[in-house]
Amino acid sequence: MFKRYALSAAALLLALSPVLAEEMTGHDHSAMQMTEGDQAASSKAFAEANTRMHKDMALEYSGDADVDFVRGMIPHHRGAIDMAKVQLQYGKDPEIRALAEAVIKAQEAEIAEMEAWLAKHAK
């Protein structure tokens, strides 16, 4: 039953895709582009953090799922910290600033825990 619905949904999306694409062509997308100032600077900082995180997550796997998981999660968490720091530098919303501060605190604690675990278990 699910398979039939999934195929029907896929067929509908394929049928509608030219219509949706045509609908989008007449719309002004200029509001989606970055402007100068803080928004452009924060976007650059987010992109740099993201690039660094993905580079650091490109591991040579050991075959030990536990070790590989922890080794991959450390740069992932550092990436979250870096993004939170960008938000604190450029963001304005007090609720999101508080969230960014909480992310930093939680991720730093988890990184310390993972590094301690690796020191005991990594080969």
Coordinates of C-alpha atoms in Angstrom, one line a residue:
M1 CA 0.0 0.0 0.0
F2 CA 2.8 2.5 1.0
K3 CA 4.7 1.6 -2.2
R4 CA 1.7 2.5 -4.3
Y5 CA 1.3 5.9 -2.6
A6 CA 5.0 6.6 -2.9
L7 CA 5.0 5.9 -6.6
S8 CA 1.9 8.0 -7.0
A9 CA 3.5 10.9 -5.1
A10 CA 6.7 10.6 -7.2
A11 CA 4.7 10.6 -10.4
L12 CA 2.8 13.7 -9.3
L13 CA 6.0 15.5 -8.5
L14 CA 7.5 14.6 -11.8
A15 CA 4.3 15.8 -13.6
L16 CA 4.3 19.1 -11.7
S17 CA 8.0 19.9 -11.9
P18 CA 7.8 21.8 -15.2
V19 CA 4.8 23.8 -13.9
L20 CA 6.6 24.6 -10.7
A21 CA 9.7 25.6 -12.5
E22 CA 7.7 27.9 -14.8
E23 CA 6.0 29.5 -11.8
M24 CA 9.4 30.3 -10.2
T25 CA 10.9 32.0 -13.4
G26 CA 8.7 35.1 -13.1
H27 CA 9.5 35.7 -9.4
D28 CA 12.0 38.2 -8.2
H29 CA 14.7 36.3 -6.3
S30 CA 16.9 39.3 -5.6
A31 CA 15.8 39.4 -1.9
M32 CA 17.5 36.0 -1.5
Q33 CA 20.9 37.4 -2.5
M34 CA 23.3 38.5 0.2
T35 CA 23.8 42.2 0.8
E36 CA 26.9 44.0 2.0
G37 CA 27.7 44.4 5.7
D38 CA 27.1 42.1 8.5
Q39 CA 24.9 39.7 6.5
A40 CA 27.7 39.1 3.9
A41 CA 30.4 38.9 6.6
S42 CA 28.4 36.4 8.7
S43 CA 27.7 34.3 5.6
K44 CA 31.4 34.2 4.8
A45 CA 32.2 33.3 8.4
F46 CA 29.6 30.5 8.3
A47 CA 31.0 29.2 5.0
E48 CA 34.5 29.2 6.4
A49 CA 33.4 27.3 9.5
N50 CA 31.5 24.8 7.4
T51 CA 34.4 24.2 5.1
R52 CA 36.8 23.7 8.0
M53 CA 34.4 21.3 9.7
H54 CA 34.0 19.1 6.6
K55 CA 37.7 19.1 6.0
D56 CA 38.4 18.0 9.5
M57 CA 35.7 15.4 9.4
A58 CA 37.4 13.7 6.3
L59 CA 38.9 10.9 8.4
E60 CA 41.0 7.9 7.5
Y61 CA 38.7 5.3 9.1
S62 CA 40.2 2.8 11.5
G63 CA 37.5 0.1 11.2
D64 CA 36.6 0.6 14.8
A65 CA 33.1 2.1 14.8
D66 CA 33.4 3.5 18.2
V67 CA 36.7 5.3 17.6
D68 CA 35.6 6.5 14.1
F69 CA 32.4 7.9 15.5
V70 CA 34.1 9.9 18.2
R71 CA 36.9 11.0 15.9
G72 CA 34.3 12.3 13.4
M73 CA 32.1 13.9 16.1
I74 CA 34.8 16.0 17.6
P75 CA 35.2 18.2 14.4
H76 CA 31.5 18.2 14.0
H77 CA 31.1 19.6 17.5
R78 CA 33.9 22.1 16.9
G79 CA 32.0 23.2 13.8
A80 CA 28.9 23.8 15.9
I81 CA 31.0 25.9 18.3
D82 CA 32.4 27.9 15.4
M83 CA 29.0 28.5 14.0
A84 CA 27.7 29.6 17.4
K85 CA 30.6 32.0 17.7
V86 CA 29.6 33.5 14.3
Q87 CA 26.1 34.0 15.5
L88 CA 27.3 35.7 18.7
Q89 CA 29.5 38.0 16.6
Y90 CA 26.8 39.0 14.1
G91 CA 23.4 37.9 15.4
K92 CA 21.0 40.2 17.2
D93 CA 18.2 38.0 18.5
P94 CA 18.6 37.5 22.3
E95 CA 16.9 34.1 22.2
I96 CA 19.2 32.8 19.5
R97 CA 22.3 34.3 21.2
A98 CA 21.4 32.4 24.4
L99 CA 21.0 29.3 22.3
A100 CA 24.4 29.9 20.7
E101 CA 26.0 30.3 24.2
A102 CA 24.3 27.0 25.3
V103 CA 25.6 25.2 22.2
I104 CA 29.1 26.3 22.9
K105 CA 29.0 25.2 26.5
A106 CA 27.4 21.8 25.7
Q107 CA 29.7 21.1 22.8
E108 CA 32.8 22.0 24.7
A109 CA 31.8 19.6 27.4
E110 CA 31.1 16.8 24.9
I111 CA 34.4 17.4 23.1
A112 CA 36.3 17.1 26.4
E113 CA 34.4 13.8 27.1
M114 CA 35.2 12.4 23.7
E115 CA 38.8 13.4 23.8
A116 CA 39.2 11.7 27.2
W117 CA 37.5 8.6 25.8
L118 CA 39.8 8.6 22.8
A119 CA 42.9 8.9 25.0
K120 CA 41.8 5.7 26.7
H121 CA 40.5 3.7 23.8
A122 CA 42.1 4.8 20.5
K123 CA 44.9 2.7 19.1

